Coordinates of C-alpha atoms in Angstrom, one line a residue:
M1 CA 68.6 74.7 -162.1
S2 CA 66.3 76.9 -159.5
L3 CA 66.3 80.7 -159.1
A4 CA 67.7 81.4 -155.9
T5 CA 67.0 84.5 -153.9
D6 CA 70.2 86.1 -153.9
Q7 CA 71.3 85.4 -157.2
I8 CA 70.0 88.9 -158.6
P9 CA 69.6 92.5 -156.5
D10 CA 66.5 93.0 -154.4
H11 CA 63.5 93.9 -156.4
P12 CA 60.1 95.0 -155.3
L13 CA 58.4 92.6 -157.3
D14 CA 59.0 88.7 -157.6
V15 CA 56.9 88.2 -161.0
I16 CA 55.2 90.6 -163.7
T17 CA 52.5 88.7 -165.9
I18 CA 51.6 89.7 -169.2
G19 CA 48.2 89.2 -171.4
R20 CA 44.7 88.3 -171.0
A21 CA 42.4 89.5 -168.4
S22 CA 38.9 88.6 -168.6
V23 CA 35.8 88.1 -166.7
D24 CA 35.0 84.1 -166.4
L25 CA 31.3 83.4 -166.0
Y26 CA 31.4 79.8 -165.4
G27 CA 27.9 77.6 -165.5
Q28 CA 26.8 76.7 -161.9
Q29 CA 24.6 73.6 -163.2
I30 CA 26.9 70.7 -164.0
G31 CA 26.2 67.9 -166.4
T32 CA 24.6 70.2 -169.0
R33 CA 25.3 71.8 -172.3
L34 CA 26.1 75.7 -172.1
E35 CA 23.3 76.2 -173.9
D36 CA 21.1 75.0 -171.0
I37 CA 23.2 77.1 -168.0
G38 CA 20.8 78.9 -165.9
S39 CA 23.0 80.7 -163.8
F40 CA 26.9 81.7 -163.8
A41 CA 29.3 82.0 -161.1
K42 CA 31.7 85.1 -161.9
S43 CA 35.7 85.5 -161.3
V44 CA 38.6 87.3 -162.8
G45 CA 40.2 85.2 -165.6
G46 CA 42.8 84.8 -168.4
C47 CA 46.0 83.0 -168.1
P48 CA 48.3 85.6 -166.9
T49 CA 46.0 87.3 -164.4
N50 CA 44.9 83.7 -163.0
I51 CA 49.2 83.3 -162.2
A52 CA 48.8 86.9 -160.8
V53 CA 46.4 86.0 -158.5
G54 CA 48.0 82.4 -157.9
T55 CA 51.6 83.5 -156.9
A56 CA 50.0 86.2 -154.7
R57 CA 48.3 83.8 -152.7
L58 CA 51.5 81.5 -152.6
G59 CA 53.3 84.5 -151.4
L60 CA 55.0 86.0 -154.0
R61 CA 55.1 89.8 -154.8
S62 CA 53.3 89.8 -158.2
A63 CA 51.8 92.5 -160.7
L64 CA 50.1 92.1 -164.0
I65 CA 50.3 93.8 -167.3
T66 CA 47.3 93.9 -169.2
R67 CA 44.3 96.4 -170.4
V68 CA 40.6 96.6 -169.1
G69 CA 37.7 98.3 -170.1
N70 CA 36.1 101.4 -168.8
E71 CA 33.5 99.9 -167.1
Q72 CA 32.0 97.7 -164.4
M73 CA 33.9 94.5 -165.5
G74 CA 37.0 96.2 -165.5
R75 CA 36.8 97.7 -162.4
F76 CA 35.7 94.4 -161.0
I77 CA 39.2 92.9 -162.2
R78 CA 41.0 95.7 -160.6
E79 CA 39.6 95.5 -157.6
Q80 CA 39.4 91.6 -156.8
L81 CA 43.0 92.2 -157.8
V82 CA 43.4 94.6 -155.2
R83 CA 41.8 92.3 -152.8
E84 CA 44.2 89.3 -153.9
G85 CA 47.4 91.5 -153.2
V86 CA 48.4 91.8 -156.9
E87 CA 50.0 95.1 -158.0
T88 CA 47.7 96.9 -160.2
S89 CA 49.9 99.8 -161.5
G90 CA 50.6 98.1 -164.6
I91 CA 47.1 97.5 -165.7
V92 CA 45.7 100.2 -168.3
T93 CA 42.1 101.5 -168.5
D94 CA 41.0 101.3 -172.2
A95 CA 38.3 103.9 -172.8
E96 CA 37.2 102.8 -176.1
R97 CA 36.9 98.9 -175.6
L98 CA 35.2 96.5 -173.4
T99 CA 36.7 94.0 -170.8
A100 CA 36.8 90.2 -172.4
L101 CA 34.4 87.8 -171.2
V102 CA 34.6 83.8 -171.1
L103 CA 31.6 81.7 -170.9
L104 CA 31.9 78.2 -169.8
S105 CA 30.1 74.9 -168.6
V106 CA 30.8 71.6 -167.2
E107 CA 29.1 69.3 -169.8
N108 CA 31.1 66.0 -168.3
D109 CA 34.6 65.3 -167.1
N110 CA 36.0 65.3 -170.5
S111 CA 34.1 68.0 -172.2
F112 CA 34.1 72.0 -171.2
P113 CA 32.6 74.2 -173.9
L114 CA 33.5 77.7 -173.6
I115 CA 33.2 80.9 -175.7
F116 CA 35.7 83.8 -175.7
Y117 CA 34.2 87.4 -176.1
R118 CA 37.0 88.8 -177.7
D119 CA 36.2 90.5 -180.4
N120 CA 38.4 93.9 -180.1
C121 CA 38.4 93.5 -176.4
A122 CA 40.3 95.8 -174.1
D123 CA 43.2 93.1 -173.3
A124 CA 44.0 92.3 -177.1
A125 CA 44.7 95.8 -177.7
L126 CA 47.8 96.0 -175.4
D127 CA 50.8 97.7 -177.2
D128 CA 54.6 98.4 -176.4
S129 CA 53.4 101.6 -174.9
D130 CA 51.7 100.1 -172.1
V131 CA 55.2 98.4 -171.2
D132 CA 56.8 100.8 -168.6
P133 CA 60.6 100.0 -168.5
D134 CA 61.3 100.9 -165.1
F135 CA 58.1 98.7 -164.0
I136 CA 59.5 95.7 -165.6
R137 CA 62.8 96.6 -163.9
S138 CA 61.1 96.4 -160.7
A139 CA 60.6 92.7 -161.0
R140 CA 62.7 89.3 -160.5
A141 CA 61.1 87.8 -163.5
V142 CA 58.6 88.4 -166.2
L143 CA 56.0 86.2 -167.3
V144 CA 54.6 86.3 -171.1
T145 CA 52.1 84.1 -172.4
G146 CA 51.2 82.4 -176.0
T147 CA 48.2 84.0 -177.0
H148 CA 49.4 87.6 -176.8
F149 CA 51.8 86.9 -179.2
A150 CA 49.1 86.3 -181.7
Q151 CA 48.6 90.0 -182.5
P152 CA 51.5 92.3 -183.8
H153 CA 50.9 95.0 -181.2
S154 CA 50.5 92.6 -178.3
D155 CA 53.6 90.7 -179.5
K156 CA 55.6 93.9 -180.0
A157 CA 54.5 94.5 -176.1
Q158 CA 55.6 91.1 -174.8
R159 CA 58.8 91.3 -176.8
K160 CA 59.6 94.9 -175.3
A161 CA 59.4 93.6 -171.8
M162 CA 61.3 90.5 -172.6
R163 CA 64.2 92.5 -173.6
I164 CA 64.2 94.9 -170.7
A165 CA 63.9 92.0 -168.5
R166 CA 67.0 90.3 -169.9
E167 CA 69.2 93.3 -170.0
S168 CA 67.9 93.8 -166.1
S169 CA 69.1 90.6 -165.5
A170 CA 65.8 89.4 -164.6
K171 CA 64.2 85.9 -165.8
V172 CA 61.7 85.5 -168.7
V173 CA 59.0 82.7 -168.0
F174 CA 56.9 81.8 -171.1
D175 CA 53.6 80.0 -170.5
I176 CA 52.8 78.7 -174.2
D177 CA 49.0 78.8 -173.3
Y178 CA 48.0 77.8 -177.0
R179 CA 44.3 78.2 -177.8
P180 CA 43.8 77.6 -181.4
N181 CA 40.5 79.8 -182.0
L182 CA 42.4 82.8 -180.6
W183 CA 45.1 82.3 -183.2
G184 CA 42.0 82.2 -185.7
L185 CA 42.4 78.5 -186.3
A186 CA 39.1 77.4 -185.2
G187 CA 35.4 78.9 -184.7
H188 CA 33.8 80.8 -181.7
D189 CA 32.3 77.6 -180.5
A190 CA 35.5 75.7 -180.1
G191 CA 36.9 77.6 -177.3
D192 CA 37.6 74.2 -175.7
S193 CA 39.8 73.1 -178.5
R194 CA 43.6 72.7 -177.2
Y195 CA 45.3 71.7 -180.4
I196 CA 45.5 72.5 -184.2
A197 CA 48.6 71.9 -185.7
S198 CA 49.7 75.4 -187.6
D199 CA 53.1 75.9 -189.1
T200 CA 52.5 79.4 -188.9
V201 CA 51.8 79.7 -185.3
S202 CA 54.8 77.2 -184.8
A203 CA 57.5 79.4 -186.5
H204 CA 56.2 82.2 -184.7
L205 CA 56.7 80.7 -181.5
K206 CA 60.2 79.3 -182.1
T207 CA 61.4 83.0 -182.4
V208 CA 60.1 83.3 -178.6
L209 CA 62.0 80.2 -177.2
P210 CA 65.7 81.6 -177.7
E211 CA 65.0 84.6 -175.0
C212 CA 63.5 82.3 -172.1
D213 CA 64.6 81.0 -168.9
L214 CA 61.6 78.7 -168.2
I215 CA 59.1 77.4 -170.6
V216 CA 55.9 75.4 -169.4
G217 CA 53.4 73.8 -171.3
T218 CA 51.4 70.7 -172.2
E219 CA 52.1 68.1 -174.5
E220 CA 50.1 70.0 -177.3
E221 CA 51.6 72.9 -176.2
V222 CA 55.2 71.6 -176.6
L223 CA 54.4 70.1 -179.9
I224 CA 52.7 73.7 -181.4
A225 CA 55.8 75.5 -179.9
S226 CA 58.4 73.4 -181.7
G227 CA 56.7 72.6 -184.7
A228 CA 57.1 68.9 -184.3
D229 CA 54.8 65.8 -184.7
D230 CA 56.3 63.6 -181.8
L231 CA 57.1 64.6 -178.1
K232 CA 60.8 63.7 -178.1
T233 CA 61.5 65.3 -181.0
A234 CA 59.3 68.7 -179.9
L235 CA 61.4 68.8 -176.6
R236 CA 65.0 68.2 -178.4
T237 CA 64.0 71.0 -181.0
I238 CA 63.0 73.5 -178.0
R239 CA 66.1 72.2 -176.5
T240 CA 68.3 73.2 -179.6
L241 CA 66.5 76.8 -179.4
S242 CA 66.8 77.4 -175.6
S243 CA 68.6 76.3 -172.8
A244 CA 65.6 77.2 -170.4
V245 CA 64.3 74.8 -167.9
I246 CA 61.4 73.1 -169.7
V247 CA 58.4 72.0 -167.8
L248 CA 56.3 69.5 -169.6
K249 CA 52.7 69.4 -168.0
R250 CA 51.1 66.1 -168.3
G251 CA 47.6 66.8 -166.6
P252 CA 46.8 63.8 -164.0
M253 CA 50.3 62.2 -164.4
G254 CA 51.9 65.5 -163.2
C255 CA 55.0 67.1 -164.5
I256 CA 58.5 66.5 -165.8
V257 CA 61.2 68.9 -165.4
Y258 CA 64.5 68.9 -168.1
D259 CA 67.1 71.1 -166.7
G260 CA 69.8 70.0 -169.5
A261 CA 70.0 67.7 -172.4
I262 CA 66.7 65.7 -173.4
P263 CA 67.1 62.3 -172.2
D264 CA 66.4 59.3 -174.6
D265 CA 63.7 58.4 -172.1
L266 CA 61.3 61.0 -171.2
E267 CA 60.4 59.6 -168.0
E268 CA 64.1 60.2 -166.9
G269 CA 63.2 64.0 -166.1
I270 CA 63.1 65.4 -162.8
V271 CA 59.5 64.4 -161.4
G272 CA 57.5 65.9 -158.7
K273 CA 54.9 64.1 -156.2
G274 CA 51.5 63.7 -158.2
F275 CA 48.2 63.6 -156.5
P276 CA 45.4 61.7 -158.0
I277 CA 42.2 63.6 -157.8
E278 CA 38.8 63.5 -159.3
V279 CA 38.3 65.8 -162.6
Y280 CA 35.7 68.3 -161.9
N281 CA 37.0 71.3 -164.4
V282 CA 40.1 71.3 -166.4
L283 CA 40.3 74.8 -167.0
G284 CA 42.6 76.8 -164.8
A285 CA 44.7 73.9 -163.5
G286 CA 47.5 75.0 -165.8
D287 CA 47.5 78.5 -164.3
A288 CA 47.5 76.7 -160.5
F289 CA 50.1 74.7 -161.8
M290 CA 52.3 77.8 -163.0
S291 CA 51.7 79.4 -159.4
G292 CA 53.0 76.5 -157.7
F293 CA 56.0 75.9 -159.6
L294 CA 56.7 79.8 -159.7
R295 CA 56.6 79.5 -156.0
G296 CA 59.2 77.0 -155.6
W297 CA 61.7 78.4 -158.8
L298 CA 61.7 81.9 -157.6
R299 CA 62.4 81.2 -154.1
G300 CA 65.3 79.0 -154.9
E301 CA 63.8 75.6 -154.1
S302 CA 64.8 72.1 -156.1
H303 CA 63.0 71.3 -158.9
Q304 CA 61.5 68.4 -157.6
T305 CA 60.1 70.7 -154.8
S306 CA 58.8 73.2 -157.3
A307 CA 57.1 70.6 -159.3
T308 CA 55.6 69.0 -156.5
W309 CA 53.8 72.5 -155.5
A310 CA 52.9 72.8 -158.8
N311 CA 51.1 69.6 -159.1
A312 CA 49.7 70.2 -156.1
C313 CA 48.0 73.6 -156.7
G314 CA 46.9 71.7 -160.1
A315 CA 44.9 69.4 -158.4
F316 CA 43.4 72.0 -156.2
A317 CA 42.1 73.7 -159.5
V318 CA 41.0 70.3 -161.1
S319 CA 38.9 69.4 -158.3
R320 CA 36.9 72.8 -158.4
L321 CA 34.8 74.8 -160.7
L322 CA 36.5 78.1 -161.3
C323 CA 40.1 79.4 -162.0
A324 CA 41.6 82.1 -159.9
P325 CA 39.4 81.7 -157.0
E326 CA 40.4 78.0 -156.7
I327 CA 44.1 78.4 -156.4
P328 CA 45.4 77.5 -153.2
T329 CA 46.7 80.0 -150.5
W330 CA 50.2 79.3 -148.9
D331 CA 48.4 78.0 -145.6
E332 CA 46.0 76.0 -147.6
L333 CA 48.7 74.3 -149.7
Q334 CA 51.2 73.7 -146.9
Y335 CA 48.0 72.1 -144.8
F336 CA 47.2 69.8 -148.1
L337 CA 51.0 68.5 -148.5
E338 CA 51.2 68.2 -144.9
R339 CA 48.2 66.2 -144.0
G340 CA 46.8 64.9 -147.5
S341 CA 43.0 64.5 -148.0
P342 CA 40.6 61.5 -147.7
E343 CA 38.8 62.9 -150.5
K344 CA 39.7 62.4 -154.4
A345 CA 37.5 65.4 -154.9
L346 CA 39.1 68.1 -152.8
R347 CA 36.1 70.2 -153.0
K348 CA 34.5 67.9 -150.5
D349 CA 37.3 68.2 -148.0
E350 CA 35.8 70.1 -145.1
A351 CA 39.0 70.9 -143.4
I352 CA 40.8 72.1 -146.4
N353 CA 37.7 74.2 -147.6
H354 CA 38.0 75.9 -144.5
V355 CA 41.7 77.1 -144.6
H356 CA 40.8 78.0 -148.6
W357 CA 37.5 79.9 -147.3
A358 CA 39.2 81.7 -144.2
T359 CA 42.5 82.8 -146.0
T360 CA 40.7 84.0 -149.1
R361 CA 38.3 86.3 -147.1
R362 CA 37.3 89.8 -149.2
R363 CA 39.2 91.8 -146.7
D364 CA 40.9 91.9 -143.2
I365 CA 38.8 93.4 -140.2
P366 CA 41.1 93.7 -137.2
Q367 CA 38.6 95.8 -135.4
L368 CA 34.7 96.1 -135.4
M369 CA 32.7 98.5 -133.8
A370 CA 28.9 97.8 -135.2
L371 CA 25.8 99.7 -134.6
A372 CA 23.2 96.8 -134.4
I373 CA 19.4 97.7 -135.3
D374 CA 18.3 94.5 -136.8
H375 CA 15.9 94.4 -134.2
R376 CA 12.2 93.5 -135.2
S377 CA 10.1 92.2 -132.5
Q378 CA 11.6 94.8 -129.9
L379 CA 10.6 97.4 -132.4
E380 CA 7.3 96.2 -133.3
D381 CA 7.1 95.9 -129.2
M382 CA 7.6 99.9 -129.1
A383 CA 5.3 100.4 -131.8
G384 CA 2.6 98.7 -130.0
G385 CA 0.5 97.6 -132.7
D386 CA 0.2 100.8 -134.2
A387 CA 0.2 100.6 -138.0
Q388 CA 1.4 104.3 -138.4
K389 CA 4.4 103.2 -136.1
L390 CA 5.3 100.2 -137.7
A391 CA 5.2 101.9 -141.2
R392 CA 7.9 104.3 -139.8
L393 CA 10.4 101.6 -138.7
P394 CA 12.2 101.6 -141.8
D395 CA 12.8 105.4 -141.9
F396 CA 14.1 104.9 -138.5
K397 CA 16.7 102.4 -139.4
V398 CA 17.9 104.9 -142.0
L399 CA 18.3 107.4 -139.1
A400 CA 20.5 104.9 -137.7
V401 CA 22.8 104.4 -140.6
K402 CA 23.2 108.1 -140.8
A403 CA 24.5 108.2 -137.2
A404 CA 26.7 105.4 -137.4
E405 CA 28.1 107.4 -140.8
Q406 CA 29.0 110.3 -138.8
V407 CA 30.4 108.4 -136.1
A408 CA 32.7 106.3 -138.6
N409 CA 33.7 109.7 -140.3
G410 CA 35.1 107.7 -143.5
R411 CA 37.2 105.4 -141.1
D412 CA 37.6 101.5 -141.3
G413 CA 36.3 99.3 -138.9
F414 CA 32.7 100.1 -138.6
G415 CA 29.5 98.5 -139.4
M416 CA 25.9 97.8 -138.9
L417 CA 23.6 95.2 -138.5
L418 CA 20.1 95.3 -140.4
D419 CA 17.5 93.1 -141.2
D420 CA 15.5 93.0 -144.6
K421 CA 12.2 93.1 -142.9
Y422 CA 12.4 96.8 -141.8
G423 CA 15.7 97.5 -142.9
R424 CA 15.7 97.5 -146.6
D425 CA 16.3 101.0 -147.0
A426 CA 18.6 101.2 -144.7
L427 CA 20.5 98.4 -146.1
Y428 CA 20.7 100.6 -149.4
A429 CA 22.1 103.4 -147.4
A430 CA 25.0 101.3 -145.5
G431 CA 25.7 99.5 -148.6
A432 CA 26.5 103.0 -150.3
L433 CA 29.2 103.3 -147.8
P434 CA 32.4 101.1 -149.3
S435 CA 33.9 100.5 -145.7
F436 CA 30.9 99.2 -143.6
W437 CA 30.5 95.9 -142.5
I438 CA 27.0 94.8 -143.0
A439 CA 25.3 91.9 -141.2
K440 CA 21.9 90.7 -141.6
P441 CA 19.9 88.4 -139.2
I442 CA 18.0 85.0 -140.5
E443 CA 16.7 83.9 -137.3
L444 CA 12.9 84.1 -136.5
P445 CA 13.2 86.5 -133.4
G446 CA 12.8 84.9 -130.1
S447 CA 12.7 81.2 -131.6
R448 CA 13.9 78.5 -129.3
P449 CA 14.5 75.6 -130.8
L450 CA 16.1 77.9 -133.6
Q451 CA 14.1 78.5 -136.7
F452 CA 14.8 80.9 -139.4
E453 CA 12.6 83.7 -140.5
F454 CA 10.3 83.7 -143.9
T455 CA 11.7 80.5 -145.1
Q456 CA 13.5 77.6 -143.9
D457 CA 15.3 77.3 -147.3
L458 CA 18.2 79.4 -146.7
G459 CA 19.7 78.6 -150.0
S460 CA 17.5 80.5 -152.2
R461 CA 17.2 83.1 -149.9
L462 CA 20.9 83.7 -149.4
V463 CA 22.0 83.8 -153.1
E464 CA 20.2 87.3 -153.6
W465 CA 22.2 88.7 -150.9
P466 CA 25.2 91.0 -151.8
V467 CA 28.5 88.8 -151.6
D468 CA 30.0 90.8 -148.9
H469 CA 26.8 90.7 -146.3
C470 CA 27.5 88.8 -143.4
I471 CA 24.8 86.3 -142.3
K472 CA 23.9 86.7 -138.5
V473 CA 22.2 84.1 -136.6
L474 CA 21.1 83.9 -133.1
C475 CA 20.8 81.1 -131.0
F476 CA 19.4 81.0 -127.4
F477 CA 21.6 77.9 -126.4
H478 CA 23.0 77.0 -123.1
P479 CA 25.4 73.8 -122.6
D480 CA 23.1 72.6 -119.7
D481 CA 20.0 72.6 -121.9
P482 CA 18.3 69.1 -122.4
K483 CA 20.4 66.9 -125.1
D484 CA 17.5 66.8 -127.4
L485 CA 17.0 70.5 -127.5
R486 CA 20.5 71.3 -127.7
D487 CA 20.8 68.4 -130.9
E488 CA 18.1 70.6 -132.6
Q489 CA 19.7 73.8 -132.2
I490 CA 22.8 72.7 -133.4
A491 CA 21.4 71.0 -136.5
K492 CA 19.5 74.3 -137.6
L493 CA 23.0 76.2 -136.9
R494 CA 24.7 73.4 -139.0
S495 CA 22.2 74.1 -141.8
A496 CA 23.0 77.7 -141.6
F497 CA 26.7 77.2 -141.8
D498 CA 26.6 74.6 -145.0
A499 CA 24.2 77.2 -146.8
A500 CA 26.9 80.2 -145.9
R501 CA 29.7 78.2 -147.3
K502 CA 27.7 76.9 -150.4
V503 CA 26.8 80.3 -151.6
G504 CA 29.8 82.0 -150.4
R505 CA 29.1 84.4 -147.5
E506 CA 30.5 84.9 -144.3
L507 CA 28.7 83.7 -140.8
L508 CA 28.2 85.5 -137.4
V509 CA 26.7 83.3 -135.0
E510 CA 25.3 84.9 -131.8
I511 CA 25.2 82.7 -128.8
I512 CA 22.8 84.1 -126.0
A513 CA 23.0 81.6 -122.5
S514 CA 22.3 83.9 -119.6
K515 CA 18.4 83.7 -120.5
H516 CA 18.0 80.2 -119.9
G517 CA 20.8 79.2 -117.3
E518 CA 23.4 80.3 -115.3
L519 CA 26.4 82.2 -116.9
R520 CA 29.6 80.8 -115.2
D521 CA 33.2 81.3 -116.3
D522 CA 33.1 78.0 -118.3
T523 CA 29.5 78.2 -120.1
L524 CA 30.3 80.0 -123.1
A525 CA 33.5 78.0 -123.5
R526 CA 31.6 74.4 -123.3
A527 CA 28.7 75.8 -125.7
L528 CA 31.3 76.9 -128.2
T529 CA 32.9 73.4 -128.0
E530 CA 29.8 71.8 -128.3
I531 CA 29.1 73.6 -131.7
Y532 CA 32.6 73.4 -132.8
D533 CA 32.3 69.6 -132.3
A534 CA 29.2 69.6 -134.9
G535 CA 31.9 70.9 -137.7
I536 CA 30.4 74.7 -137.4
K537 CA 33.2 77.2 -137.6
P538 CA 31.6 80.8 -138.1
D539 CA 33.7 83.5 -139.2
W540 CA 32.6 85.7 -136.3
W541 CA 31.2 84.7 -132.8
K542 CA 28.7 87.5 -131.1
L543 CA 28.8 86.9 -127.4
E544 CA 27.5 88.6 -124.3
P545 CA 29.7 90.0 -121.6
Q546 CA 31.5 88.1 -119.3
K547 CA 32.0 88.9 -115.7
T548 CA 35.6 87.6 -115.4
E549 CA 39.0 87.4 -117.5
A550 CA 39.0 83.8 -116.7
A551 CA 35.7 83.5 -118.6
W552 CA 37.2 85.1 -121.7
G553 CA 40.2 83.2 -121.3
A554 CA 38.4 79.8 -121.6
I555 CA 36.9 81.2 -124.8
D556 CA 40.0 82.4 -126.0
G557 CA 41.1 78.9 -125.6
V558 CA 38.4 76.9 -127.6
I559 CA 38.5 79.6 -130.7
E560 CA 42.3 79.4 -130.8
T561 CA 42.3 75.6 -130.4
R562 CA 39.5 74.9 -132.8
D563 CA 39.5 77.4 -135.2
P564 CA 42.7 79.8 -135.5
Y565 CA 41.2 81.2 -138.5
C566 CA 38.1 82.7 -136.9
R567 CA 37.8 86.4 -137.5
G568 CA 37.0 86.9 -133.8
V569 CA 34.4 88.1 -130.7
V570 CA 32.2 90.8 -131.4
M571 CA 30.6 91.8 -127.6
L572 CA 26.9 92.2 -127.9
G573 CA 24.7 94.7 -125.5
L574 CA 21.5 93.1 -123.8
D575 CA 20.1 96.6 -123.5
A576 CA 22.6 97.2 -120.8
P577 CA 23.3 100.9 -119.5
Q578 CA 26.6 102.6 -120.8
D579 CA 28.4 102.1 -117.4
E580 CA 27.9 98.6 -117.3
L581 CA 28.8 98.0 -120.9
A582 CA 31.8 100.2 -120.2
A583 CA 32.7 97.3 -117.3
G584 CA 32.1 94.6 -119.7
F585 CA 34.4 96.3 -122.4
A586 CA 37.1 96.4 -119.6
A587 CA 36.8 92.8 -119.1
A588 CA 36.7 91.8 -122.9
K589 CA 39.6 93.7 -123.7
T590 CA 41.9 91.1 -122.0
S591 CA 40.6 88.6 -124.6
R592 CA 42.9 88.0 -127.4
S593 CA 39.6 86.9 -129.4
V594 CA 37.4 89.9 -128.7
K595 CA 37.9 92.2 -131.7
G596 CA 35.0 95.0 -130.8
F597 CA 31.5 95.0 -130.2
A598 CA 27.8 95.2 -131.9
V599 CA 25.5 97.1 -129.6
G600 CA 21.7 98.3 -130.4
R601 CA 19.2 99.1 -127.9
T602 CA 21.6 100.9 -125.5
I603 CA 22.1 103.2 -128.4
F604 CA 18.9 103.4 -130.1
G605 CA 16.2 102.0 -127.5
E606 CA 15.2 105.2 -125.8
V607 CA 15.7 107.5 -129.1
A608 CA 13.1 104.9 -131.0
R609 CA 10.7 105.3 -128.4
D610 CA 10.5 109.2 -128.5
W611 CA 10.9 109.3 -132.3
L612 CA 8.1 107.1 -132.6
D613 CA 5.9 109.3 -130.5
N614 CA 6.9 112.2 -132.2
K615 CA 8.9 113.9 -129.2
M616 CA 12.2 113.8 -131.3
S617 CA 12.8 115.1 -134.6
D618 CA 15.1 113.4 -137.7
E619 CA 17.9 115.2 -136.8
E620 CA 17.7 115.0 -132.9
A621 CA 17.5 111.0 -133.4
V622 CA 20.4 111.1 -135.6
A623 CA 22.3 113.2 -133.2
E624 CA 21.5 111.4 -130.1
M625 CA 22.3 108.0 -131.6
A626 CA 25.7 109.5 -133.0
K627 CA 26.4 110.5 -129.7
R628 CA 25.5 107.2 -127.6
F629 CA 27.6 105.5 -130.6
G630 CA 30.2 107.5 -130.2
A631 CA 30.6 107.4 -126.8
L632 CA 31.0 103.7 -127.1
V633 CA 33.2 103.8 -129.4
K634 CA 35.6 106.1 -127.2
I635 CA 35.0 103.7 -124.4
W636 CA 36.5 100.8 -126.6
E637 CA 39.3 102.6 -128.0
R638 CA 40.6 104.0 -124.6
P639 CA 44.1 102.4 -124.0

């Protein structure tokens, strides 16, 4: 039966998962041997780690018990789990061992070679001292995994957690998670082997079954857990040892749930809705499946509903490359269940992909106040062709970062717009400030029609950018421009949007209409509508000040109708004086979409001229820019 929410007392956590935590490195070239992979995508991995992420994305309160190394990969796992909303207090840092790694390639739709780098790794050293009884008691369920029964110390740790869970009326979930080579039954190059019969492994796992309330496994995993040679005998053997709900995963055929006696016809179990999709990478599908099932089971849904959610989550994972990053969020799952998809390869469904992207962003940014100094042509004009002044521009941009840092004073919600033509050193300085939001321009300054700076091949350029740097593209666009010009502008914006999504970077689109036409109450709303019509959904808009509440209201209506997941709007400055910006801020704050501002020359323009002419010292320049930026912050934050 399902686990209703009122069957046990309230607990801070829904589920604690225990076991493997690795960094997955998955080959980005599809259809080739692992030997020939040229680049890898990185994510957290390991069955229980993936399930902790998946259940958190689906709205459960999840936690993980494991070990990670005291190095960059261990810190990556911790930081990513925090971003995903997973409780990390059960993770132990192992000072002696390295974090586990997994390398994989997609050779074809049936072959996924992988290597486990787990020689004396951190998570394999988990022991019972790492299991805090009070932490276990804080959860409604504990999930143990088959691999961690392979070593005596980790076996002891999991059994301790199971015992405490049962004593506190929590449920025990067993993901059989059988990897023959992690039991020493296959070589290092056989990481993709899913089944090797072993009486020793079967005898060991059979001692786990009686203590479980939910047992989940593939047909091969059910065979190894039971020691039987055929599926019906295997299921009945498990039933003689345990009254647990048994969930049989059957890959593209979905799953069958057995709650009670095993029928003569195995098809007579409880079946959820299936979702036929194209197989891209089967790794991680089981973890996504478990996440979906647990969302239903722990919230008291019927087994059929839980199975349907599980099948849908597995379909998402098998249609995408990675493991944990591909598990759907609750919003995404509901979108898919309500609307379906015309695509057999879900990774090609733009609407679903947008929901996935927008609901898995690295952090929330409810307010943004940015100092924009990504200017290139304007500063070059100030330098007036003087080679010495041009050479000093990078130093001035570093001073701007120092000014912004002073104003932020460690608070969230601040950022910089910086270029990589003159701002390389400034980008390094801003990147050292953990809470700072950073955006970089890609447009050729002043271009109309829009052109990109340096190269029109954005993909090769953006792949070098840090993952948390936002792409900023300025487009001079007016809805009354000639159609051929608008079409050309939108095509270029579309290529920027496609590149941003392909390489996993956020996109800010800046629209300036007033330089090439009248700015009426509906001008920007019409411009945004035309851009949305082309399938472009930027994470941020950067828009010029509007004179009326009606203009902002029209913009709100377009954004909320066309993309409710949009982060919002930041208002630009256009070198306006402070009092004029203050009036613009007042109008903008009537908008539901405007989250802050990104202003440049109002802050640094006069300072740059004086500094380049040696009329102002570094310290004076920093102080003056901090004063101006701080004044705008105070105006924006004014009730």
